[in-house]
Tab-separated table of C-alpha atoms in Angstrom:
chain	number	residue	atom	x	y	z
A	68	UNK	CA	-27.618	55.626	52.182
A	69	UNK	CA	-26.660	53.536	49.002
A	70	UNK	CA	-28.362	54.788	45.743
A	71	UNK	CA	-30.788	52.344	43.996
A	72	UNK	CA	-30.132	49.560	41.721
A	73	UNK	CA	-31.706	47.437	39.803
A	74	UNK	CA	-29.709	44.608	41.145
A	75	UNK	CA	-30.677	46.050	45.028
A	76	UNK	CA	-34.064	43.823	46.265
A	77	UNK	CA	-35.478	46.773	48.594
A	78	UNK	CA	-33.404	49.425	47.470
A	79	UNK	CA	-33.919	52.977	47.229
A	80	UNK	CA	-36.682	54.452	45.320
A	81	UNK	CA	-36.838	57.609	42.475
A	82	UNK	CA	-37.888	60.910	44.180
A	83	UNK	CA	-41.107	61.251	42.593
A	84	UNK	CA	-41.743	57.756	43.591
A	85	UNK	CA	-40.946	58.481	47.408
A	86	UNK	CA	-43.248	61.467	47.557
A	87	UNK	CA	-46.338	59.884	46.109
A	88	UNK	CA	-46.182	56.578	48.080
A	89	UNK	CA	-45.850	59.027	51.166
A	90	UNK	CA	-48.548	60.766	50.466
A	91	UNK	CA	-50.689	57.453	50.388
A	92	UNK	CA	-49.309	55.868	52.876
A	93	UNK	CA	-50.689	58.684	54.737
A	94	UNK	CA	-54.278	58.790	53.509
A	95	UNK	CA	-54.106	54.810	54.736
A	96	UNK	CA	-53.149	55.638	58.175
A	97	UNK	CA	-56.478	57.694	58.919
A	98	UNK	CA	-58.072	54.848	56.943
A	99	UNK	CA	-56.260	52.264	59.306
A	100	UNK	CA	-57.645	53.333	62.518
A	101	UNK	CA	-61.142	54.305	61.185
A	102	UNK	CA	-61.017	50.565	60.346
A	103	UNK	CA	-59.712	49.543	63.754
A	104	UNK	CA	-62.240	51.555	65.505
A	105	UNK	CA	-65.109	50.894	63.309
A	106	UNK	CA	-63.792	47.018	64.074
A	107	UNK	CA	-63.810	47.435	67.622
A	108	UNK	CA	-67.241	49.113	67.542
A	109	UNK	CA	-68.881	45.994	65.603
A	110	UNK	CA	-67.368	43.279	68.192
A	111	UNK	CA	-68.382	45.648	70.789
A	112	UNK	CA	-71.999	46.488	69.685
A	113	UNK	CA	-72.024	42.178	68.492
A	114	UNK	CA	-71.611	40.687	71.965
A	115	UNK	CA	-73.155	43.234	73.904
A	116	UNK	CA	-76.788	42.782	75.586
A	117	UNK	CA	-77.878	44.509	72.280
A	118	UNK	CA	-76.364	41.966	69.799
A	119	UNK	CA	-79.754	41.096	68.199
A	120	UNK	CA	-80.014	44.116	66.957
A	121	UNK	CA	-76.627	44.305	65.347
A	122	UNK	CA	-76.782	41.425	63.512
A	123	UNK	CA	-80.784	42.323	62.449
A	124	UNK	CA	-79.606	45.516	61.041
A	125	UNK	CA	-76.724	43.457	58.663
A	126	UNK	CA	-78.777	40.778	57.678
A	127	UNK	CA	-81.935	43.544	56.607
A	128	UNK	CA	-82.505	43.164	53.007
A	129	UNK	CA	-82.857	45.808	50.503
A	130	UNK	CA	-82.769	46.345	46.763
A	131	UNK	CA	-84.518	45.696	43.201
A	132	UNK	CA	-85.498	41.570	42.855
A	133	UNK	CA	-85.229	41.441	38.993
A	134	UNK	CA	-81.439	42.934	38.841
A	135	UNK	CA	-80.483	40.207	41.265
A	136	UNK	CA	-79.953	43.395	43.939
A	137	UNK	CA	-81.646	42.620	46.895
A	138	UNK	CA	-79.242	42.351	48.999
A	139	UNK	CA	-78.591	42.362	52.856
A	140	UNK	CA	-76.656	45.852	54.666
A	141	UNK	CA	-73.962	42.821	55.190
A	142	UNK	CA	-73.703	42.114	51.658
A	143	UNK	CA	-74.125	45.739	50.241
A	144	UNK	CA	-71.123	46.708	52.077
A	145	UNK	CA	-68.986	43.599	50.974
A	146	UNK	CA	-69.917	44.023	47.173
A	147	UNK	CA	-71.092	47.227	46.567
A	148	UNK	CA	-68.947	49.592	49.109
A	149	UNK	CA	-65.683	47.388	48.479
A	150	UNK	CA	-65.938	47.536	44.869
A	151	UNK	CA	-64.435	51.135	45.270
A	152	UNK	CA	-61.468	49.605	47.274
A	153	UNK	CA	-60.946	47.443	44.441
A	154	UNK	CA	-61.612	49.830	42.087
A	155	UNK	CA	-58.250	51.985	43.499
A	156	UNK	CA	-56.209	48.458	43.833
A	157	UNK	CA	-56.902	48.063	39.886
A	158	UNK	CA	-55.463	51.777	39.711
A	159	UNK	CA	-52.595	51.854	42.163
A	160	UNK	CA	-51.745	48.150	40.183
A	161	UNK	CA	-51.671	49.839	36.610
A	162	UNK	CA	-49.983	52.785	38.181
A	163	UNK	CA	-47.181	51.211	39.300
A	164	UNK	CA	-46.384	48.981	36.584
A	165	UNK	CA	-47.171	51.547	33.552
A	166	UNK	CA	-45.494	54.293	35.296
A	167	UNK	CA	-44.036	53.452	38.663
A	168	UNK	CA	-40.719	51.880	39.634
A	169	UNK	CA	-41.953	48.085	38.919
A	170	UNK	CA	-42.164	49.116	35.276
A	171	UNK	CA	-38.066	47.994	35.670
A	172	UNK	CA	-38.613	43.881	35.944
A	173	UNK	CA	-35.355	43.751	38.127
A	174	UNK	CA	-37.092	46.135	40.311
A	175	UNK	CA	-40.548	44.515	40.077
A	176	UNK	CA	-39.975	40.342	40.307
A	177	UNK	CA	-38.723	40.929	44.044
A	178	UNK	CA	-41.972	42.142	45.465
A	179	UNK	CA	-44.004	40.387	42.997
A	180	UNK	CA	-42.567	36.604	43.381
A	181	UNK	CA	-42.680	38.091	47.400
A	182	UNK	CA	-46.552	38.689	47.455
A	183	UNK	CA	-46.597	34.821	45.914
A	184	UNK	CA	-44.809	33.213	48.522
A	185	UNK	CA	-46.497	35.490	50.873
A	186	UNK	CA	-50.277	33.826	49.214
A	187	UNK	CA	-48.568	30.384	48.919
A	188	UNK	CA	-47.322	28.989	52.405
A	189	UNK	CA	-50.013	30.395	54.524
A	190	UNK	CA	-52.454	28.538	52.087
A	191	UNK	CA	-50.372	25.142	52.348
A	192	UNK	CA	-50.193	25.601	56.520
A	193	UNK	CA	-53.925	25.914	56.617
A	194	UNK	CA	-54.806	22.890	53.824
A	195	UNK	CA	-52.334	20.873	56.470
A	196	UNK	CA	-53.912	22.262	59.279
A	197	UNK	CA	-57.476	21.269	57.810
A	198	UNK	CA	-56.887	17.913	56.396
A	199	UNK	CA	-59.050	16.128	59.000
A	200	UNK	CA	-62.089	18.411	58.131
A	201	UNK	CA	-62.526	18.372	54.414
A	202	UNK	CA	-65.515	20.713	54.958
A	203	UNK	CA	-63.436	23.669	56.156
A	204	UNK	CA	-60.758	23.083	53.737
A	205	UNK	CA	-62.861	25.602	51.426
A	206	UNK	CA	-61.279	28.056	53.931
A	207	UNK	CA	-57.742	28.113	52.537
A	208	UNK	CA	-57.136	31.748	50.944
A	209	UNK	CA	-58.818	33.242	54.040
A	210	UNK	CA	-54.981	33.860	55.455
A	211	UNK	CA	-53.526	35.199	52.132
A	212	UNK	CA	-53.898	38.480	52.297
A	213	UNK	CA	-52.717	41.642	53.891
A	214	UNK	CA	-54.464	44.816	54.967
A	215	UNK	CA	-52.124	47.678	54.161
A	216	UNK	CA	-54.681	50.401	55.953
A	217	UNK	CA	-54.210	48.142	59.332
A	218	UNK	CA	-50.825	47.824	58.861
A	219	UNK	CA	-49.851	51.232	57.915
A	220	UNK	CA	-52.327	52.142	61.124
A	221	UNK	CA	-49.649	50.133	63.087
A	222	UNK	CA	-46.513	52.035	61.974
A	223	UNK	CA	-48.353	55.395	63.035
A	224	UNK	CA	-49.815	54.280	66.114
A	225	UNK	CA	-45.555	53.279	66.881
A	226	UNK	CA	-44.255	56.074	65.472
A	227	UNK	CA	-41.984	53.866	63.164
A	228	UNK	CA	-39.086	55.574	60.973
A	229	UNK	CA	-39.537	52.492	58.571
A	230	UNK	CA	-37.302	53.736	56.075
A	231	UNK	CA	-38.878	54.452	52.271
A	232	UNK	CA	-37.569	50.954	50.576
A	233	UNK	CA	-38.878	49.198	53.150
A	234	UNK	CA	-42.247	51.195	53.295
A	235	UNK	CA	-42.874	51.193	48.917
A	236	UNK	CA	-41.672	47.186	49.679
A	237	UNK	CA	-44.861	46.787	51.942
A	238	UNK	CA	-47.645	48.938	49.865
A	239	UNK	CA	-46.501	47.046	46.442
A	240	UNK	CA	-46.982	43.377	48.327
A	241	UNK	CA	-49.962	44.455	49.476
A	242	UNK	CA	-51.110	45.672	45.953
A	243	UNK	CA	-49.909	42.694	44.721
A	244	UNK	CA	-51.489	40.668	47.582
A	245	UNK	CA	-54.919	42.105	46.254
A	246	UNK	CA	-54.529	40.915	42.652
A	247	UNK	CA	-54.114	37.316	43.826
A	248	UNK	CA	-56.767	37.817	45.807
A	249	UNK	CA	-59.051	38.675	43.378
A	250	UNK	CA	-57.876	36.424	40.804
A	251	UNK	CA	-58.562	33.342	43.542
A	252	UNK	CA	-62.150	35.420	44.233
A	253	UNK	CA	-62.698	34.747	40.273
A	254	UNK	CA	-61.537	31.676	39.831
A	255	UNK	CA	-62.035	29.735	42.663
A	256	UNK	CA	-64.889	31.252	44.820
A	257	UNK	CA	-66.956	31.359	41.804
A	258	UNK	CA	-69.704	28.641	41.993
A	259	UNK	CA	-72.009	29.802	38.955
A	260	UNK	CA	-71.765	31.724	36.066
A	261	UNK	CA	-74.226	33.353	33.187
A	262	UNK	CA	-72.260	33.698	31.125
A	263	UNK	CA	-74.880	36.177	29.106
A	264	UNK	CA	-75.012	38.305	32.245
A	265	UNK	CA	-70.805	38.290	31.982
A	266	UNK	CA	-70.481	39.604	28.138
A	267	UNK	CA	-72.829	42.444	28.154
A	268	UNK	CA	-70.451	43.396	31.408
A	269	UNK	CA	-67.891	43.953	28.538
A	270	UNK	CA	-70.485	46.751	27.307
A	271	UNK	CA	-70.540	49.398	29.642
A	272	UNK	CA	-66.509	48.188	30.278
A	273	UNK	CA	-65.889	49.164	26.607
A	274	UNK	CA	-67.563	52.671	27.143
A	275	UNK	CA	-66.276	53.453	29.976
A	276	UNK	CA	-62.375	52.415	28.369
A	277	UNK	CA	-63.655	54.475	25.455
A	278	UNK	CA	-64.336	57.512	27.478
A	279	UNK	CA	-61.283	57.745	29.955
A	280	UNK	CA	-58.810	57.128	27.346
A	281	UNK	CA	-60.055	59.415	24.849
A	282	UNK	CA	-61.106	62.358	27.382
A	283	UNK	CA	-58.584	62.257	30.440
A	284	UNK	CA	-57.977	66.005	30.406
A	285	UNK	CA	-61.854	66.185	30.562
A	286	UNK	CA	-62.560	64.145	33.183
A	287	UNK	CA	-59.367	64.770	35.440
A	288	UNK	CA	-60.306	68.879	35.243
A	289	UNK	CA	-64.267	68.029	35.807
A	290	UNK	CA	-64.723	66.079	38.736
A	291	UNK	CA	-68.469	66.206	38.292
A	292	UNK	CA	-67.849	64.750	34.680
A	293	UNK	CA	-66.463	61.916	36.651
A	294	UNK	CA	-69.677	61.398	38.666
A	295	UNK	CA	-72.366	62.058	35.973
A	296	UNK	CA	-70.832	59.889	32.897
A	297	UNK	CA	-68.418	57.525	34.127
A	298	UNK	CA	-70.162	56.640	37.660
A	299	UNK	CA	-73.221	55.438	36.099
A	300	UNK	CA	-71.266	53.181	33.942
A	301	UNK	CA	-69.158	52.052	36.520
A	302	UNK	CA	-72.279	50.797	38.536
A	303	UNK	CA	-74.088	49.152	35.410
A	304	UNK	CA	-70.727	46.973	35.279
A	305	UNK	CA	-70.765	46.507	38.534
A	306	UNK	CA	-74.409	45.837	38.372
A	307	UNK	CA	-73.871	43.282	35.899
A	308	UNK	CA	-71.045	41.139	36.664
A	309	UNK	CA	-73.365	40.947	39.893
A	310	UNK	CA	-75.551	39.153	37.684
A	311	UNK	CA	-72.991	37.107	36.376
A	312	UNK	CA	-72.525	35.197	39.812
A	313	UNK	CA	-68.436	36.429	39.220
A	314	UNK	CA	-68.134	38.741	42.610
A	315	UNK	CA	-68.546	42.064	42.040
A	316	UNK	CA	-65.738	43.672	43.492
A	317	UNK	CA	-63.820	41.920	40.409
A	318	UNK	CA	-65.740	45.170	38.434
A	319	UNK	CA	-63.570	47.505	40.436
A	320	UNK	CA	-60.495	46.114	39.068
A	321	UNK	CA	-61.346	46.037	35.726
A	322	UNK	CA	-62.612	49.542	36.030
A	323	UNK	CA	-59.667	50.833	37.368
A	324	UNK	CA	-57.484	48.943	34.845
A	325	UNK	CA	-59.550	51.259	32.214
A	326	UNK	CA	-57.890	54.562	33.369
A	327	UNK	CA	-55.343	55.629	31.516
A	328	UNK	CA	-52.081	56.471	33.630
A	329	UNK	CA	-50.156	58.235	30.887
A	330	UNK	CA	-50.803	62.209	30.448
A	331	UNK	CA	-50.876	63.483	27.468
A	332	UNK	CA	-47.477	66.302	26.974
A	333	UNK	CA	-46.973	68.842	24.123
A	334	UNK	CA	-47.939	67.540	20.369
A	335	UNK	CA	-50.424	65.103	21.957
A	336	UNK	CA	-47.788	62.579	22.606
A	337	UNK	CA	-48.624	60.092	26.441
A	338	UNK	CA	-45.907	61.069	28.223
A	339	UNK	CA	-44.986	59.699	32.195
A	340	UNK	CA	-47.065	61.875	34.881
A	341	UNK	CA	-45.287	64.256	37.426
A	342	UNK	CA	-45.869	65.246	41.167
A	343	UNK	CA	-47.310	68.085	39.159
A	344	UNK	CA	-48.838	66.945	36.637
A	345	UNK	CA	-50.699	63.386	37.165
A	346	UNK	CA	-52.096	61.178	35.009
A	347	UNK	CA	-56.121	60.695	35.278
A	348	UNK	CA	-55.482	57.274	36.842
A	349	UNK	CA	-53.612	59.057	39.985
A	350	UNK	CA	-55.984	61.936	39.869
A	351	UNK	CA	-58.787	59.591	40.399
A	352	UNK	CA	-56.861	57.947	42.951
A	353	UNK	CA	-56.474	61.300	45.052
A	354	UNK	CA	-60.196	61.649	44.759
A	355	UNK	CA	-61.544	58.498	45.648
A	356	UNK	CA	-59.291	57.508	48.428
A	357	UNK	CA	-60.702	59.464	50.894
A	358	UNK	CA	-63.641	58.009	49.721
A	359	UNK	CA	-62.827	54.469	50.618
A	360	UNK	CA	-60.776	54.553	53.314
A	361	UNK	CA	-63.026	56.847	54.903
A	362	UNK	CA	-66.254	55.441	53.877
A	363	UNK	CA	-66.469	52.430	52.311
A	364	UNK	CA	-63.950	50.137	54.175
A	365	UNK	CA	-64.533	50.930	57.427
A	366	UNK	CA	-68.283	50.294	56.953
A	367	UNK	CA	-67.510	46.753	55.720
A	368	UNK	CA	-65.417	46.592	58.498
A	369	UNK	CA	-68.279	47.110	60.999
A	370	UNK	CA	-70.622	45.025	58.942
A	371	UNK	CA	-68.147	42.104	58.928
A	372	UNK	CA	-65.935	41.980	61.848
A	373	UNK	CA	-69.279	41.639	63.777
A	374	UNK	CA	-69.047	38.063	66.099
A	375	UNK	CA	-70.446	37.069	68.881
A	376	UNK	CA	-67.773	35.266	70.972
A	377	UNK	CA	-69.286	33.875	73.826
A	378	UNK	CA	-66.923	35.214	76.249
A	379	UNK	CA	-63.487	33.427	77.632
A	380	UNK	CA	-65.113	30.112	77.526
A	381	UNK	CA	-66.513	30.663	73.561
A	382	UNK	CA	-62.970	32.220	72.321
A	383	UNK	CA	-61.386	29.122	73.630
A	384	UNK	CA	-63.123	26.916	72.147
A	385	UNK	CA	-63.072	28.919	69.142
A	386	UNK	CA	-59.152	28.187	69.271
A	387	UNK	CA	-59.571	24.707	69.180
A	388	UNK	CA	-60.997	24.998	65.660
A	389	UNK	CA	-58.790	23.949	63.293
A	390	UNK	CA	-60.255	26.709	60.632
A	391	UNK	CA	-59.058	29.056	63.593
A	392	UNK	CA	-55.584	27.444	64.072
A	393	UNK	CA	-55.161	27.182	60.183
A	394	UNK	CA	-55.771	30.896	59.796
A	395	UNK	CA	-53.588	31.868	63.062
A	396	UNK	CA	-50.649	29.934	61.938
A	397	UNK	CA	-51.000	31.224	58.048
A	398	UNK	CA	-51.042	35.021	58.963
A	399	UNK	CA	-48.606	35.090	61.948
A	400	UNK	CA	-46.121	32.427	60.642
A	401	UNK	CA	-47.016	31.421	56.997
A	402	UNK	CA	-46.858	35.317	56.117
A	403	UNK	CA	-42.953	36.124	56.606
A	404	UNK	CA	-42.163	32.804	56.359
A	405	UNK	CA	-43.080	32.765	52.688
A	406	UNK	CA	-41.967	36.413	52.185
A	407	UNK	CA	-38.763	35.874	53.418
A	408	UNK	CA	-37.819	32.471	51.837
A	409	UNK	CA	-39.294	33.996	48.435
A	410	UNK	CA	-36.281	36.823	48.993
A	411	UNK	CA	-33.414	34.806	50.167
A	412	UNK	CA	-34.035	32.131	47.226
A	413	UNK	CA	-34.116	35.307	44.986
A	414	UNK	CA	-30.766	36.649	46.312
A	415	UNK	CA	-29.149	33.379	45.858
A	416	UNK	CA	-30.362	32.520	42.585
A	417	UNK	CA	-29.964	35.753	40.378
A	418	UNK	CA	-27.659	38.914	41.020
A	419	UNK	CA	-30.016	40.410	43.200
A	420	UNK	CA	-28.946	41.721	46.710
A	421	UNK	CA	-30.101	42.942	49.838
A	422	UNK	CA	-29.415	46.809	49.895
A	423	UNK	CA	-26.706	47.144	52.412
A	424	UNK	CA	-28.474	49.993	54.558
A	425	UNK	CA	-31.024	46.856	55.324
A	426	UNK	CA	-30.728	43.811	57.300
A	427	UNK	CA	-32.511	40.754	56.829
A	428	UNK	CA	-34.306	41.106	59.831
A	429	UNK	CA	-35.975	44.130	58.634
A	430	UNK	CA	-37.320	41.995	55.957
A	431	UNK	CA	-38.484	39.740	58.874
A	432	UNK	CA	-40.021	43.096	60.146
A	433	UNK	CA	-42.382	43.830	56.942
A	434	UNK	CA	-43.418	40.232	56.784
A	435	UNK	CA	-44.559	40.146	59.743
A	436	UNK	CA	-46.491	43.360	59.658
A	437	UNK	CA	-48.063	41.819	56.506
A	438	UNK	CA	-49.438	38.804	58.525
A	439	UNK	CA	-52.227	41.697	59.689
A	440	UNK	CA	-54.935	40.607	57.382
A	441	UNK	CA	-57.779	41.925	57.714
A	442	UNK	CA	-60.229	43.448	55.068
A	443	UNK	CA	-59.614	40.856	52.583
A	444	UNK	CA	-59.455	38.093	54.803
A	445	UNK	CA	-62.877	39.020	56.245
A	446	UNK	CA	-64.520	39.237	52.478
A	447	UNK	CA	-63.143	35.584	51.349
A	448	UNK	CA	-64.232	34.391	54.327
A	449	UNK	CA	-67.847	35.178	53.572
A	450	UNK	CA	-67.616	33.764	50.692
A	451	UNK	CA	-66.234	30.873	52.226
A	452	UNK	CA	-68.408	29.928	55.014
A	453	UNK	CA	-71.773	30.982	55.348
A	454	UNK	CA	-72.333	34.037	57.410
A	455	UNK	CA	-73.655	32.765	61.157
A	456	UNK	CA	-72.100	29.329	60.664
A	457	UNK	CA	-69.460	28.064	63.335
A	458	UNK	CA	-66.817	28.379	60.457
A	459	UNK	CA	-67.425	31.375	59.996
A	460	UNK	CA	-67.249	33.011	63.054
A	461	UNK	CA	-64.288	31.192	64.179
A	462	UNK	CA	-62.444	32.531	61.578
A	463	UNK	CA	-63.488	35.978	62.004
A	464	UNK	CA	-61.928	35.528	65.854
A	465	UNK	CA	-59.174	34.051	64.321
A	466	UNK	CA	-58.386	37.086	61.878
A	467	UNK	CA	-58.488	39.371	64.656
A	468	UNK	CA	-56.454	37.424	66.648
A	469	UNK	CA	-53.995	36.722	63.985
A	470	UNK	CA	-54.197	40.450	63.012
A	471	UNK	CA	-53.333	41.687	66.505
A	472	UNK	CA	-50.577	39.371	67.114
A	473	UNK	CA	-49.104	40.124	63.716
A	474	UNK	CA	-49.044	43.724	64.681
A	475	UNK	CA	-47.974	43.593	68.138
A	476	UNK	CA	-44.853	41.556	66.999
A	477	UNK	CA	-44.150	43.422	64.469
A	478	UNK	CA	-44.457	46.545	66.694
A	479	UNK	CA	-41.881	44.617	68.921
A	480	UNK	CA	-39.099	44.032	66.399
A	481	UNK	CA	-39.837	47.405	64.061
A	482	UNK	CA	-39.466	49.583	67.043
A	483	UNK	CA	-36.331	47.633	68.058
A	484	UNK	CA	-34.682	49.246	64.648
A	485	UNK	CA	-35.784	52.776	64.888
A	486	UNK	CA	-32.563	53.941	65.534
A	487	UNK	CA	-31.266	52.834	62.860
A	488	UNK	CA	-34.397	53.657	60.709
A	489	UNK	CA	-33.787	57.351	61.920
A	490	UNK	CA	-30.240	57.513	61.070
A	491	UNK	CA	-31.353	55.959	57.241
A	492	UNK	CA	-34.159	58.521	57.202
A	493	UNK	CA	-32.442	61.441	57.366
A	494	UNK	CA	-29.994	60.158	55.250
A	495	UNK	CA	-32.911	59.526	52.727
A	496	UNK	CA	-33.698	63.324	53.322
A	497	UNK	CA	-30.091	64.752	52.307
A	498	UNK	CA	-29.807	63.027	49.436
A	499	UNK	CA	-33.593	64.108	47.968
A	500	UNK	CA	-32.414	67.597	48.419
A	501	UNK	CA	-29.016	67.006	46.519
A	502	UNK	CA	-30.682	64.174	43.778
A	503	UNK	CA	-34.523	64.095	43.569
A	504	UNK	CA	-35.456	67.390	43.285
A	505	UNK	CA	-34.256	68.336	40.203
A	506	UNK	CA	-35.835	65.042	37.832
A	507	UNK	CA	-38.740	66.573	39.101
A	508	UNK	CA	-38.434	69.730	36.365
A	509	UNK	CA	-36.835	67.591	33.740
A	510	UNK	CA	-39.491	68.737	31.380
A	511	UNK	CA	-40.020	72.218	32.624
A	512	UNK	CA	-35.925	73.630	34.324
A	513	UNK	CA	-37.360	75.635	37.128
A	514	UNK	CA	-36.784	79.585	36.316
A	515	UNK	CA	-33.930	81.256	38.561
């Protein structure tokens, strides 16, 4: 296996780099099939002879009126319970670019400009696809994201060898995938906003800055410190830009953007975390996690993948729907299409190459895999399209459908390669025993 270099798109990784994505990767897989199953539970509970009381239990209302919190089980789960999903993309984001490998811009513009052309053509083939119904247009960033629980879900469930490049090259697009996401949330799915509601947000942002930067050691050693100081800040932010009409789960983000990822070393000086020794951004990430993989996603899941089909006859005619089509064609085609024409044009327009243990169709591989969008894709399209309306439930056919095709192709090409994946793999492993280990005691030479 070829060491890594800048100049490598998809090459090799640092040690410390390999373990930690590893280690999430496999906190998403449980995450990935809770979400499947919790999934398969709402479609099944949704168009059984019981549906009514499915969809009476998501649409029951609870909360305080005068906060602007009474909200529906639906609704709770998309912007209360996902707000903690967001809240570890803002961290994992900050991670990797304060302290991870995309701090290097040669290593970071590949899966960065990737994630864009990833957002950008499956937008464009559902705006064509939608030109004739100006009213569903509203639809387009419904097939612009990926779900990196589902899709990590898919290598387990194929017992895929994807080799490490390939595997950091899929959770950063997905990261990256998010940010758009949330910046086209703010931006663009953002009818109304009080804007006196949206500065005293920056209050209880400030404190809660104030707080984890100036006590990380406090905070990462008391985990109820964590849940008794900053939690209750967290939610009044959260409560707030609520308020604001800006969608909550944009909180999360900004939240996790607060957390300091630097540790503090000897003499007080911020120095780059270790396996060993984290930073309070990645010790907050290994406690909430669980939390949201476990908890809050796949409840959203059930509350939103919930749709009554109507049988053969009603997913048929769902089909015909050009918000389905338009969402089909983004994820499944638009998705590796624009990932791998963002890569090529990269590799032909600077000194970047392809790592020579990889093949392009590898590349093809990931993209493809990233065309299962799920979570994301199921939150814009609330805010899209009305829940209940046609729209609206065609799409949510249409992301399953889209999502299951994505993976099943993807399972067909990926397992094709795991020879070779196997071969790279334990090539990966040989040279972390002779390299990696070692930078991980640069500060502290491991006693003989």
């Amino acid at each position: 296996m070829s060491s890594s270099h800048p100049r490598n798109v998809l090459g090799r990784s640092s040690y410390p780099e390999h373990l930690r994505i590893g280690e999430i990767l496999r906190k998403e897989t449980v995450g990935g099939i809770l979400l499947i199953i919790s999934a398969a539970l709402a479609l099944v509970w949704a168009n059984s002879p019981f549906a009514d009381s499915y969809f009476a239990l998501r649409d029951f209302e609870f909360g305080y009126e005068p906060w602007h919190l009474k909200l529906s089980v639906g609704d709770w789960a998309a912007d209360g319970l996902l707000a903690i999903f967001f809240f570890l993309v803002g961290l994992e984001l900050k991670r990797e670019f304060v302290a991870g490998d995309l701090r290097n811009p040669a290593r970071a513009i590949v899966p960065v400009a990737a994630a864009a052309g990833g957002v950008i053509v499956p937008a464009l083939i559902y705006v064509l696809v939608n030109l004739g119904s100006p009213e569903t247009v509203r639809g387009w960033a419904i097939p612009t994201a990926t779900d990196i629980a589902f899709a990590v879900a898919v290598l387990a469930v194929i017992s895929s060898h994807l080799p490490s490049a390939l595997r950091i090259f899929l959770l950063t697009l997905a990261v990256v995938d998010d940010l758009i996401a949330i910046a086209i949330i703010a931006f663009f799915y953002t009818e109304e906003v009080d804007f006196t509601f949206l500065l005293l947000t920056l209050i209880p942002l400030a404190l809660f800055a104030f707080l984890a930067q100036k006590n990380p050691k406090f905070f990462g050693k008391n985990t109820s410190a964590a849940w008794f100081i900053l939690l209750p800040i967290g939610f009044v932010t959260w409560a707030l830009m609520h308020a604001s009409g800006v969608h909550a789960t944009v909180a999360g983000v900004l939240l996790g953007f607060m957390v300091p990822v630097l540790r503090i070393g000897k003499g007080g000086k911020s120095v780059l975390p270790r396996p060993n020794k984290p930073g309070l951004a990645e010790t907050f990430e290994h406690r909430f996690r669980p939390l949201s993989a476990g908890i809050a996603v796949p409840i959203f899941a059930f509350f939103s993948a919930g749709v009554a089909i109507g049988g053969v006859d009603g997913f048929v005619n769902a089909l015909g729907d050009p918000v389905t089509l338009g969402i089909i064609l983004g994820l499944v085609l638009g998705k590796p299409i624009g990932i791998l024409l963002t890569t090529w044009t990269i590799t032909k327009t600077t000194k970047a190459t392809l790592d020579p243990d990889l093949r392009w169709v590898d590349l093809l591989g990931v993209g493809i895999l990233a065309g299962v969008g799920f979570t994301v894709s199921l939150l814009v399209n609330d805010l899209s399209f009305a829940q209940g309306s046609e729209p609206n439930d065609n799409a949510k056919v249409a992301i399953l459908t889209a999502s299951l095709t994505a993976a099943l192709l993807a399972t067909a090409l990926l397992r094709s390669r795991n020879k070779r994946y196997r071969r790279i793999e334990e090539a990966e492993k040989v040279d972390a025993d002779d390299d990696g280990i070692p930078d991980l005691f640069e500060d502290n030479p491991p006693r003989r």
